[in-house]
Coordinates of C-alpha atoms in Angstrom, one line a residue:
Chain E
X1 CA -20.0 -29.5 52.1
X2 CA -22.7 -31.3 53.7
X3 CA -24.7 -34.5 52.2
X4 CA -26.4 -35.7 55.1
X5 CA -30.2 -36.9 53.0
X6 CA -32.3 -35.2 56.8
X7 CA -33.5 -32.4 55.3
X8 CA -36.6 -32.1 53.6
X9 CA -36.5 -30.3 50.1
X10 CA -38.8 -27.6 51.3
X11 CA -35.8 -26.2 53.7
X12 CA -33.4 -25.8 51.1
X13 CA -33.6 -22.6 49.1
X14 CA -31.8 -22.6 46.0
X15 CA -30.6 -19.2 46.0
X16 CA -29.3 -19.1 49.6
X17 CA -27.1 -22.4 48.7
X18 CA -25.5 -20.1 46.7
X19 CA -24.5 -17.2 49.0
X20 CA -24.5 -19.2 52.2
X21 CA -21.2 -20.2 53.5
X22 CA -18.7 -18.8 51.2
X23 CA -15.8 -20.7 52.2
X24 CA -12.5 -19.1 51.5
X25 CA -9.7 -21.5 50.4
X26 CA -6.6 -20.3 48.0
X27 CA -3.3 -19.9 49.2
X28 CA -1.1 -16.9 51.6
X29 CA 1.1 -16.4 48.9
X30 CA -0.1 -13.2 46.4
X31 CA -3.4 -13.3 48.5
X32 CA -2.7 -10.1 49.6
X33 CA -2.5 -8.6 45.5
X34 CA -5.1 -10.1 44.7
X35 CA -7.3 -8.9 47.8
X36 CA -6.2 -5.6 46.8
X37 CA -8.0 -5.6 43.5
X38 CA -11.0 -6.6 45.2
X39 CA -10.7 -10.5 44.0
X40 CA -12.8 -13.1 46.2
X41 CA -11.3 -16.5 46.6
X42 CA -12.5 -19.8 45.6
X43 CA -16.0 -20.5 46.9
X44 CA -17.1 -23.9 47.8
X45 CA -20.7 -25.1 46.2
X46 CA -22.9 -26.5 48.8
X47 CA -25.2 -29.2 47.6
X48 CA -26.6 -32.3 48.8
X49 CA -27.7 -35.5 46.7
X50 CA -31.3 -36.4 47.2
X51 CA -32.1 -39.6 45.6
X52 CA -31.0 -39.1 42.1
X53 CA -31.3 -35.0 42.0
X54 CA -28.6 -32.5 43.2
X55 CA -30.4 -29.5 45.2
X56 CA -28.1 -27.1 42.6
X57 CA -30.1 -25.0 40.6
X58 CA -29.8 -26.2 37.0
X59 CA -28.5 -23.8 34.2
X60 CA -30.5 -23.0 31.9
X61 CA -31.4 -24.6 28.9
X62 CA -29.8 -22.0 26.3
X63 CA -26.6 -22.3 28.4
X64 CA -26.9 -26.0 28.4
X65 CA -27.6 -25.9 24.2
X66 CA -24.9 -23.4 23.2
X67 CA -21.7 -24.2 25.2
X68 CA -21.0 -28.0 24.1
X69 CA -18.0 -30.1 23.3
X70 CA -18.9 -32.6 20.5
X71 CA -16.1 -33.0 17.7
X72 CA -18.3 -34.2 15.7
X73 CA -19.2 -30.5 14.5
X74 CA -16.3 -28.9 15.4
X75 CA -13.9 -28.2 18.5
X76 CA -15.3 -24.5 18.9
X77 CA -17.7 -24.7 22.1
X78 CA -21.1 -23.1 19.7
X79 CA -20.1 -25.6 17.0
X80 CA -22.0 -28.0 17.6
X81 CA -25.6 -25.6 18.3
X82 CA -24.6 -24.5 15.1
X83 CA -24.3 -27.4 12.8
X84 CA -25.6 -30.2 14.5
X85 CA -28.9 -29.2 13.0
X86 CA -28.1 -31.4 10.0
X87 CA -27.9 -34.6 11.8
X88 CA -31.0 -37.4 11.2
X89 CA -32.0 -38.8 14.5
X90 CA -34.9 -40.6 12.9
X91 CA -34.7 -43.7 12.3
X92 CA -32.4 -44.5 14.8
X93 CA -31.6 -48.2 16.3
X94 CA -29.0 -49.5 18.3
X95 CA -27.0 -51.9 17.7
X96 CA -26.1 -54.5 20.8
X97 CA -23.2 -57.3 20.7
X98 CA -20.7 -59.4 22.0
X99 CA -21.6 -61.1 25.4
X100 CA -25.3 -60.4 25.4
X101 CA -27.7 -63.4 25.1
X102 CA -29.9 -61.5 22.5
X103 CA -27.7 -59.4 20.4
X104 CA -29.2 -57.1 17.2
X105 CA -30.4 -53.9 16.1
X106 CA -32.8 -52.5 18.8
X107 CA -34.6 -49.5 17.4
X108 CA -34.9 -46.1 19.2
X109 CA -38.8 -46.7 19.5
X110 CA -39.0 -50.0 20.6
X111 CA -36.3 -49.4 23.3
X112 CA -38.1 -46.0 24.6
X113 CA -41.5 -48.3 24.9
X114 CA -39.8 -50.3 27.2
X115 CA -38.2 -48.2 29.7
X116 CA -39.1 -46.1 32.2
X117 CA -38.3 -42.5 31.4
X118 CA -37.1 -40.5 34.6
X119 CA -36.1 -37.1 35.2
X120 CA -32.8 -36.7 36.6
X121 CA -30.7 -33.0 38.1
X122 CA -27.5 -34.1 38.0
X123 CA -24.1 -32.4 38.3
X124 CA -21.6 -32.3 35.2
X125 CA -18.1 -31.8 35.0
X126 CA -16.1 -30.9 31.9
X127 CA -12.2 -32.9 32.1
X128 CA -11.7 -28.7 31.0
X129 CA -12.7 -27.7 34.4
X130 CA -16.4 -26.2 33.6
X131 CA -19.2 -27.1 35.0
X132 CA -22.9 -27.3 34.8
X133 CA -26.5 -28.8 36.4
X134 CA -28.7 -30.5 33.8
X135 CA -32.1 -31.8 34.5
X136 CA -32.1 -34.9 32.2
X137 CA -34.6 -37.2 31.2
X138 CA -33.3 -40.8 30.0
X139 CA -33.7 -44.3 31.5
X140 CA -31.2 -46.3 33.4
X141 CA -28.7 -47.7 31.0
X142 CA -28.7 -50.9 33.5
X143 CA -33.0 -51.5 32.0
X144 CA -31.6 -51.1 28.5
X145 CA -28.2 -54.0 29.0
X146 CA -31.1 -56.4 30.7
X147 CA -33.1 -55.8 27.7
X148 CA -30.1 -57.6 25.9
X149 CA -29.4 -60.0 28.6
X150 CA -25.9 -59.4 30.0
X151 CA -23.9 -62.7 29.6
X152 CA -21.7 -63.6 33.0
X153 CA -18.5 -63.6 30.8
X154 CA -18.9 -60.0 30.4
X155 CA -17.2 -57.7 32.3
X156 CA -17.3 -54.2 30.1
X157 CA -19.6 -52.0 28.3
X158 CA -18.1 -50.5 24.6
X159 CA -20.1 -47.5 22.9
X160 CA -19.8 -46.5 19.9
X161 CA -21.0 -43.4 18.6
X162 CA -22.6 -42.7 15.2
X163 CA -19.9 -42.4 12.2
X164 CA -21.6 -40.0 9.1
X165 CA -19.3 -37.7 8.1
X166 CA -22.0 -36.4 5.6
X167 CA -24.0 -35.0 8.4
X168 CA -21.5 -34.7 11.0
X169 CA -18.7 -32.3 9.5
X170 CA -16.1 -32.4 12.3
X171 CA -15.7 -36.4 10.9
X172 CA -13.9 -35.2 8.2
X173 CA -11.2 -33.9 9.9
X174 CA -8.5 -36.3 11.7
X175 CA -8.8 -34.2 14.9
X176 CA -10.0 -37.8 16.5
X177 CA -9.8 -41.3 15.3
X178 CA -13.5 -41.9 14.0
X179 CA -15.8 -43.1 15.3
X180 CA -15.8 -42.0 18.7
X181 CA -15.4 -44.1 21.1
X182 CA -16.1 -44.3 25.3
X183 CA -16.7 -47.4 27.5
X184 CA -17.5 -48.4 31.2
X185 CA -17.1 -51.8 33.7
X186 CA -19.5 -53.5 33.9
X187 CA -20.5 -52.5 37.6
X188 CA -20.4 -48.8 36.3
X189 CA -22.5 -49.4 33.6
X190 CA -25.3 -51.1 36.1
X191 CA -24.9 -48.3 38.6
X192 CA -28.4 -46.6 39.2
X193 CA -26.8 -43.8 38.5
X194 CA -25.9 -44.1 35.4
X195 CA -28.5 -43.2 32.4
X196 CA -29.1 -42.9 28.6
X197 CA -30.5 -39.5 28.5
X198 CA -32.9 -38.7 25.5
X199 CA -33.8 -35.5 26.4
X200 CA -33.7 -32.2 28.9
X201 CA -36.3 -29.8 30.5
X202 CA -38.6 -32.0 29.4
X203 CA -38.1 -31.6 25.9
X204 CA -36.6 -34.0 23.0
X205 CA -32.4 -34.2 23.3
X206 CA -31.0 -31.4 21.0
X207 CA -29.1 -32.7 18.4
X208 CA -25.9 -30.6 19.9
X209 CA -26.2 -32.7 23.4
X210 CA -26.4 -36.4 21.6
X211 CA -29.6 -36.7 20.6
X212 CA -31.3 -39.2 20.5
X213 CA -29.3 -41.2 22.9
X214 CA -26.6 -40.5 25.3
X215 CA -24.8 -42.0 28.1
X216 CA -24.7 -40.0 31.0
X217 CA -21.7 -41.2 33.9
X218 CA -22.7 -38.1 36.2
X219 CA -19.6 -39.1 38.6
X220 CA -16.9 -38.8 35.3
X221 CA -15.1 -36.0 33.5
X222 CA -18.1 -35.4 30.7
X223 CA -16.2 -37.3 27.9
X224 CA -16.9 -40.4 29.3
X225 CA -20.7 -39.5 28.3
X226 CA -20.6 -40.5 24.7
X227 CA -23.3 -38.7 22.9
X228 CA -25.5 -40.6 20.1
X229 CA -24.8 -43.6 20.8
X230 CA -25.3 -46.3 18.0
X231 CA -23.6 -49.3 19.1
X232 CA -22.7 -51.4 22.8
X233 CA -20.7 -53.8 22.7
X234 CA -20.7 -56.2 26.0
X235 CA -16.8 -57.4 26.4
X236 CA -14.6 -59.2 28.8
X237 CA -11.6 -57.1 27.9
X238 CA -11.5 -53.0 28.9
X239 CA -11.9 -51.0 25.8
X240 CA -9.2 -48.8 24.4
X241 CA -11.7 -45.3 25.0
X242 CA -11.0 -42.5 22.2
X243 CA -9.0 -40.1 24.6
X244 CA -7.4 -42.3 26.0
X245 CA -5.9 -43.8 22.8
X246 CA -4.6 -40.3 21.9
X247 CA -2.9 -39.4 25.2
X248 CA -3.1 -42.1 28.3
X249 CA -1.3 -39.7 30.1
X250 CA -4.1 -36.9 30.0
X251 CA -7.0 -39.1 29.7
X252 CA -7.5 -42.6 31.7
X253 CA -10.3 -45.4 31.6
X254 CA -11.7 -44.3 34.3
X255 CA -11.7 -40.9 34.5
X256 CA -13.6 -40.4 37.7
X257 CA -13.7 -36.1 38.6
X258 CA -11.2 -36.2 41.3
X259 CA -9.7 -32.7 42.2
X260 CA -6.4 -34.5 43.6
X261 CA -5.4 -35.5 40.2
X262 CA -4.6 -32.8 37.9
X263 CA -4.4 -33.5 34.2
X264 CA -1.2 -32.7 33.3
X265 CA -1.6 -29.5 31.5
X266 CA -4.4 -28.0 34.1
X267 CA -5.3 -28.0 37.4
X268 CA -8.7 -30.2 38.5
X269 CA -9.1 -28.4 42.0
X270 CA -11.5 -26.3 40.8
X271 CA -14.2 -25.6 38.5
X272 CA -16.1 -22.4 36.6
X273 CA -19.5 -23.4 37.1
X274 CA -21.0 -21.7 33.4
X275 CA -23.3 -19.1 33.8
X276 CA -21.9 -17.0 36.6
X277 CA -20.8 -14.5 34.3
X278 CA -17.8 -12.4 34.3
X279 CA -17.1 -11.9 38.1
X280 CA -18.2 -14.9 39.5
X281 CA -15.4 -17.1 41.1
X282 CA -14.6 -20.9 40.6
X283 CA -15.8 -23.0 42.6
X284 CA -14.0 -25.9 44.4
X285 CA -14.6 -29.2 42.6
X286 CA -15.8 -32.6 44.3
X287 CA -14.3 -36.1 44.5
X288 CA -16.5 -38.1 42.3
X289 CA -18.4 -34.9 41.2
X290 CA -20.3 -34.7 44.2
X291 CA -21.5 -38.4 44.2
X292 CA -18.9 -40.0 46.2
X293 CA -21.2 -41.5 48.6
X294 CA -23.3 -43.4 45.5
X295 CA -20.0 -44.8 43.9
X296 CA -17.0 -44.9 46.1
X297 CA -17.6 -48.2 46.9
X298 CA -17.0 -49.1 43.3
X299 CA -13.5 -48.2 43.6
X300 CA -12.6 -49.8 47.0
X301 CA -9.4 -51.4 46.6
X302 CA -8.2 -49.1 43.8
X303 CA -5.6 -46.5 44.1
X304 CA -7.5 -43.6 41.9
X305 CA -4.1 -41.6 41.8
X306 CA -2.8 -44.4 39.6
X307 CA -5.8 -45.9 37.8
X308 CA -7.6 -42.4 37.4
Chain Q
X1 CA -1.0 -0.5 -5.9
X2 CA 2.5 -0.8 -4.4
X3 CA 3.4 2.7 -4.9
X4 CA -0.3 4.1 -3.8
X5 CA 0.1 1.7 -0.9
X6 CA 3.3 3.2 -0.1
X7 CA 2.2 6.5 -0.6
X8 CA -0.9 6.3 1.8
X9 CA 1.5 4.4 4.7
X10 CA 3.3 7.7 4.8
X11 CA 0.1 10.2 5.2
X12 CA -1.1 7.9 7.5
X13 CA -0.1 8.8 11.4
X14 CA 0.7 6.3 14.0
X15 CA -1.6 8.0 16.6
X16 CA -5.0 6.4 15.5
X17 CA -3.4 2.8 15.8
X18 CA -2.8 3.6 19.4
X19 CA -6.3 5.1 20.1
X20 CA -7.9 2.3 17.9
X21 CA -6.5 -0.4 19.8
X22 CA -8.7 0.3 23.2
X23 CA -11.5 -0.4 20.6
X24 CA -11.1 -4.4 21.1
X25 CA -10.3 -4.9 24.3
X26 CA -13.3 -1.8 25.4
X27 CA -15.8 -4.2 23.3
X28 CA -14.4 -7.8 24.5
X29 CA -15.2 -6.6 28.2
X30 CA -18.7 -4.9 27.1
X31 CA -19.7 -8.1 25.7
X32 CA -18.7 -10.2 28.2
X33 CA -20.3 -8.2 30.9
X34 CA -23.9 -7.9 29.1
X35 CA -23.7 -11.6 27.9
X36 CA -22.7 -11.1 24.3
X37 CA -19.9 -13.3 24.5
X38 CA -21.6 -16.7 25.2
X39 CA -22.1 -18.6 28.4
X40 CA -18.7 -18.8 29.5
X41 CA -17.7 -15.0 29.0
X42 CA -14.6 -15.1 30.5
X43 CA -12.8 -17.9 28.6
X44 CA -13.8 -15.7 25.6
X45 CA -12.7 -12.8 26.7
X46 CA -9.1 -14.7 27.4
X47 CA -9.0 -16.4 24.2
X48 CA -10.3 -13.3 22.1
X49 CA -7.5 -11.1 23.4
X50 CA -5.1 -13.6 23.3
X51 CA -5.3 -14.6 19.7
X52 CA -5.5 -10.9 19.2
X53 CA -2.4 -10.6 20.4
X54 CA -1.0 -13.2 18.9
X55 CA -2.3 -11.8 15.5
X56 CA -0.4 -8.2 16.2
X57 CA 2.4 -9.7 17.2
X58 CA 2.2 -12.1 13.7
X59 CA 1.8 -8.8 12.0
X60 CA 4.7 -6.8 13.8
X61 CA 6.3 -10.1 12.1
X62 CA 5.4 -9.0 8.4
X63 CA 6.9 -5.7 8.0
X64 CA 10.1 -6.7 7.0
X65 CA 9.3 -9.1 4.9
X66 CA 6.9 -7.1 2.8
X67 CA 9.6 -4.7 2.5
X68 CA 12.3 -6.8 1.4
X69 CA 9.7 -8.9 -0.8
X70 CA 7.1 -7.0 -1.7
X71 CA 8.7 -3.6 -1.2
X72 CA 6.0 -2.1 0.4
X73 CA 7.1 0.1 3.5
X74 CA 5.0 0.0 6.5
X75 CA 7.9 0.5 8.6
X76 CA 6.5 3.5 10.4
X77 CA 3.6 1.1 12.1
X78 CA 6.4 -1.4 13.2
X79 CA 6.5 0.0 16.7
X80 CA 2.9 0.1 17.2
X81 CA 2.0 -2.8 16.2
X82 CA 4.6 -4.5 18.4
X83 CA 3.6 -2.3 21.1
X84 CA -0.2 -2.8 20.9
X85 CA 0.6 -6.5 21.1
X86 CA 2.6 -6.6 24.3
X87 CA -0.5 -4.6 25.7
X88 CA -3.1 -7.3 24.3
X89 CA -1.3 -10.0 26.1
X90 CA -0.7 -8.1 28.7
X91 CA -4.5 -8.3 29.4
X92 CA -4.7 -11.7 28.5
X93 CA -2.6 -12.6 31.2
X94 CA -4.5 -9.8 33.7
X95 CA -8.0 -11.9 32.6
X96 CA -6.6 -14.9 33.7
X97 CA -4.9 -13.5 36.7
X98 CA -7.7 -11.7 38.2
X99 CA -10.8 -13.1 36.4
X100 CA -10.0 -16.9 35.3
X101 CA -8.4 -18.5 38.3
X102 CA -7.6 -15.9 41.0
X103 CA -6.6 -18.7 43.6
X104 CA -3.1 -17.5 44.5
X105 CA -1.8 -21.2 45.2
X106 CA -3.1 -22.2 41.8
X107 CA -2.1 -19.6 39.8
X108 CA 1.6 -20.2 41.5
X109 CA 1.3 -24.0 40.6
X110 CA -0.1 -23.2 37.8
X111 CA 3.0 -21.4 36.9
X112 CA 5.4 -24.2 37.2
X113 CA 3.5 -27.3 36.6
X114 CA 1.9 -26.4 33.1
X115 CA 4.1 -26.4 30.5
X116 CA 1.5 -24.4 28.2
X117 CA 1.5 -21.8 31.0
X118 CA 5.3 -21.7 31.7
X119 CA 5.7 -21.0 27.9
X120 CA 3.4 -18.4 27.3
X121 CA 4.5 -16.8 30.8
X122 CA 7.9 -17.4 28.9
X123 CA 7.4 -15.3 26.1
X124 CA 5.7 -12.4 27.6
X125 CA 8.4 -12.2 30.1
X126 CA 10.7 -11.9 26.6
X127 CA 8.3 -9.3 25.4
X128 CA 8.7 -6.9 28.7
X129 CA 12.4 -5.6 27.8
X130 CA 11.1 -5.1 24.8
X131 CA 8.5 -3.0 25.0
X132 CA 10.5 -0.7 27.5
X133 CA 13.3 -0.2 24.8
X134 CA 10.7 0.7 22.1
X135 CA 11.0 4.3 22.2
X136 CA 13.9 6.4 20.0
X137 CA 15.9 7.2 23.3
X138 CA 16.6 3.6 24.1
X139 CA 17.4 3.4 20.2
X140 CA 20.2 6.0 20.4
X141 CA 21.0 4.7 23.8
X142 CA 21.4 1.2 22.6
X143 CA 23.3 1.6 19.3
X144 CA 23.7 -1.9 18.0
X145 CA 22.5 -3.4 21.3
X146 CA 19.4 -2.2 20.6
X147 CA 19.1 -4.5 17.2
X148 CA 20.2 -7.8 19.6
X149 CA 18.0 -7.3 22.1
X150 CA 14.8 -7.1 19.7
X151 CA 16.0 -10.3 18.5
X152 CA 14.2 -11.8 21.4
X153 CA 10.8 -11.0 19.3
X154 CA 11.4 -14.3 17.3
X155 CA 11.5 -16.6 20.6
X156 CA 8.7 -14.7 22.2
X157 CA 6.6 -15.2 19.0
X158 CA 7.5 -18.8 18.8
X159 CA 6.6 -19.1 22.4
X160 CA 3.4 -17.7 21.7
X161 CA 2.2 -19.7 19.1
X162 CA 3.5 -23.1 21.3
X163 CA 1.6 -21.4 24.0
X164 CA -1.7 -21.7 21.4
X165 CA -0.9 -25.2 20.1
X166 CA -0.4 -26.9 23.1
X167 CA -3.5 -25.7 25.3
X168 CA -5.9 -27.1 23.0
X169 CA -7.1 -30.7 23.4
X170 CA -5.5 -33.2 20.8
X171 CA -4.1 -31.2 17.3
X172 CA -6.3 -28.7 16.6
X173 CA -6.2 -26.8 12.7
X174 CA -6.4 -23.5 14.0
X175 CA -3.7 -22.8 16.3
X176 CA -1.3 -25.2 13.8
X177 CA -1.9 -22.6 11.5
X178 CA -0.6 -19.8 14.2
X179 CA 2.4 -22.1 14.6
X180 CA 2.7 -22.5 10.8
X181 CA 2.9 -18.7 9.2
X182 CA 5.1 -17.7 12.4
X183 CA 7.1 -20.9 11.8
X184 CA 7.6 -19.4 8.0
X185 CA 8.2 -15.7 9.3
X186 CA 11.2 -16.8 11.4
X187 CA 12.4 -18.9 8.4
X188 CA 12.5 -16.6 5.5
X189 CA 14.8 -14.2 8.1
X190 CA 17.7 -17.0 8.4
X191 CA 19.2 -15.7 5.2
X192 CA 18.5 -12.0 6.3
X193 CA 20.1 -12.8 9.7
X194 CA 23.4 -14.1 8.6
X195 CA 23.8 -10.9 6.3
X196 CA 23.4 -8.5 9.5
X197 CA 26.2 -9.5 11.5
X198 CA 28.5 -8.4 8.3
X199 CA 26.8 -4.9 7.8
X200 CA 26.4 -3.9 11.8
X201 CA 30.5 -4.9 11.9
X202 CA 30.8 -2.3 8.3
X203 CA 29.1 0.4 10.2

């Protein structure tokens, strides 16, 4: 995998970064069953980081829309497409706390007039091992937190996402202690990288992806990317994140995509990017999602196979 | 309704069971292939076959109750349906084999590191004697073996339903459900089973 930033976009052809340089990995062991039946190893995406974007071809915007995780309405993957419909997204405001100099409700409007709207193609990786590219719009969550004014106590980010069981029919089941709830350090939370996304293609956020306002992390398992968000909390403690609180073991703070650390119950080597259909292979999957040289430096100091 | 049911189970061949099974499985891959089975068509086709089997197997479960309950005799379709099961998971496990992960290594790591995978590796391995001895020559072979070794149904179908339960993030309704009715299945037989000890040493 190369990410050197020399190349112009113009030599990079989507299509060939898909056949090009099939790498085969996989063990000796059974290799030689499975090669009988035709079976092609695991193929290793090749990509590069330009600016924000990932030269990946993003999936399209039915796949992105119709294969979600969002509890909220449901644990079935077309849940949420389905039901989500019902959820209000207008009004909407935000409500900002704790260690912020100007604390209150901030509504959707008055924050979108205010920030600079960008369109970002970045990578995103399921903690389930799938995969997509998603060209977001949003604003860097860092504009929104100096909007507030960041105290120098502060030292986390808490979100909170939108408790209405009325709307949000997955609420009235105990399959998660409501409301939802994700958080970031502080430096993670500032990281250019990191956005509120309010919509994709161009277009409004679909209810089923978080509208009207999501966090997007693009280097962290996609849980971390708490969708309709309607509370942050500026803190000096780490927050106790939903997943987290129902299994540390599974789910940690940090959750940073790292194929050396499995979660327990599957393997995180590799991925299913969606929308290969039926025969297409997995593909390998990146330390820090592809994004290593953006955020390692984060991390220095930290042993991720502990604090992961 | 008993009796017509009864009446109808006996007209009815096993053949078309057999034949009719194909149906599923033929219309899972179909789908999959022309994109009729979402975005991600080959987690669906693992799940769909795998709850299927999971669902013959539950069913394979409910003869002998019904009998002894509800005294309606569907005996005859007891081999079929235990039969069309193994072959269900049996694809299940080919889907993830050669479809799902297909990297040697990780399917071997796989094997012995996920307890969700051990288990439901577990109960098809209980599943394979079974389906070899479910013809009426191993029957007359077995005698009273026979009877013991189909025993191994219950843990297989336990196994199964763990399998379900445990692969799913956090405590899902769905699969507790599985767990639940086979959970009742295996309990309404503990009277049964301590009366067939008595009768096989009578015979």
């Amino acid at each position: 995998m190369s990410k050197t930033h020399s190349l112009p976009y113009s030599t990079v052809t989507p299509e060939q970064t898909y056949l090009n340089r099939r790498a085969l990995l996989g063990g000796i062991t059974g290799a030689g069953l499975l090669a009988a039946t035709g079976v092609r190893a695991q193929e290793v995406p090749e990509f590069q980081i330009k600016g924000f974007d990932t030269t990946e071809t993003p999936n399209s915007f039915k796949e992105i829309t119709t294969y979600n995780n969002f509890y909220e309405f449901g644990t079935g993957k077309e849940d949420p497409a389905r039901y989500a419909g019902a959820l209000t997204t207008d009004p909407w405001s935000v409500e900002i706390d704790g260690l912020v100099s100007r604390p209150g409700s901030y509504g959707l409007g008055d924050i979108m007039a205010k920030m600079d709207i960008d369109e970002r193609v970045y990578r995103f990786r399921c903690v389930e091992a799938w995969s997509m590219v998603i060209p977001w719009n949003g604003f860097e969550l860092r504009q929104l937190l100096e909007l507030a004014g960041v105290e120098p106590s502060a030292k986390y980010v808490r979100f909170e996402t939108l408790y209405r069981p009325e709307e949000m029919p997955g609420q009235k089941r105990a399959i998660l202690d409501w409301p939802y709830v994700e958080g970031l350090r502080l430096d993670e939370a500032m990281h250019p990288l990191t956005i509120m996304a309010t919509g994709l293609y161009g277009k409004t956020l679909p209810n089923q992806n978080g509208a009207p306002l999501r966090l997007v992390v693009p280097w962290k398992y996609g849980f971390k990317s708490i969708k309709s968000v309607v509370k942050i909390t500026l803190m000096e403690t780490q927050p106790v994140n939903t997943w987290k609180a129902i299994n540390h073991r599974e789910y940690g703070f940090f959750s940073n995509v790292n194929p050396e650390v499995d979660h327990p119950r599957w393997s995180q080597a590799s991925e299913r990017r969606i929308g290969g259909g039926v025969f297409a292979p997995r593909i390998a999957t990146v330390k820090f999602n592809g994004y290593e040289d953006q955020v390692a430096s984060l991390y220095k100091g930290m042993n991720l196979n502990k604090e992961y | 309704m008993r009796d017509q049911i009864n009446r109808l189970a006996r007209k009815i061949p096993t053949w078309p069971l057999y034949i009719g099974s194909l149906i599923p499985p033929a219309w899972y891959f179909y789908a999959g292939v022309t994109g009729r089975m979402g975005v991600e068509p080959i987690k669906a086709m693992e799940h769909a076959i795998g709850i299927l089997g999971l669902q013959v197997l539950i069913a394979s479960l409910c003869v002998t109750p019904l009998r002894t309950y509800a005294r309606i005799n569907l005996f005859k379709f007891r081999r079929a349906l235990g039969l069309i099961a193994f072959f269900y998971i049996v694809l299940h496990l080919l889907v993830w084999l050669l479809l799902d992960v297909r990297i040697p290594s990780q399917i071997i790591a796989d094997l012995y590191k996920r307890p969700y995978i051990t288990i439901g590796m577990a109960g098809l391995l209980l599943l394979i004697p079974l389906a070899i001895t479910s013809n009426r020559y191993s029957i007359r072979k077995l005698g009273a073996n026979w009877r013991r070794l189909h025993w191994l149904v219950y843990p297989a179908v336990a196994l199964g339903g763990i399998h379900f339960v445990i692969l799913r993030k956090g405590w899902q309704l769905e699969p507790l459900l599985y767990l639940t009715v086979i959970g009742v299945l295996l309990l309404i037989r503990v009277p049964i089973a301590r009366v067939i000890p008595s009768r096989a040493r009578s015979t």
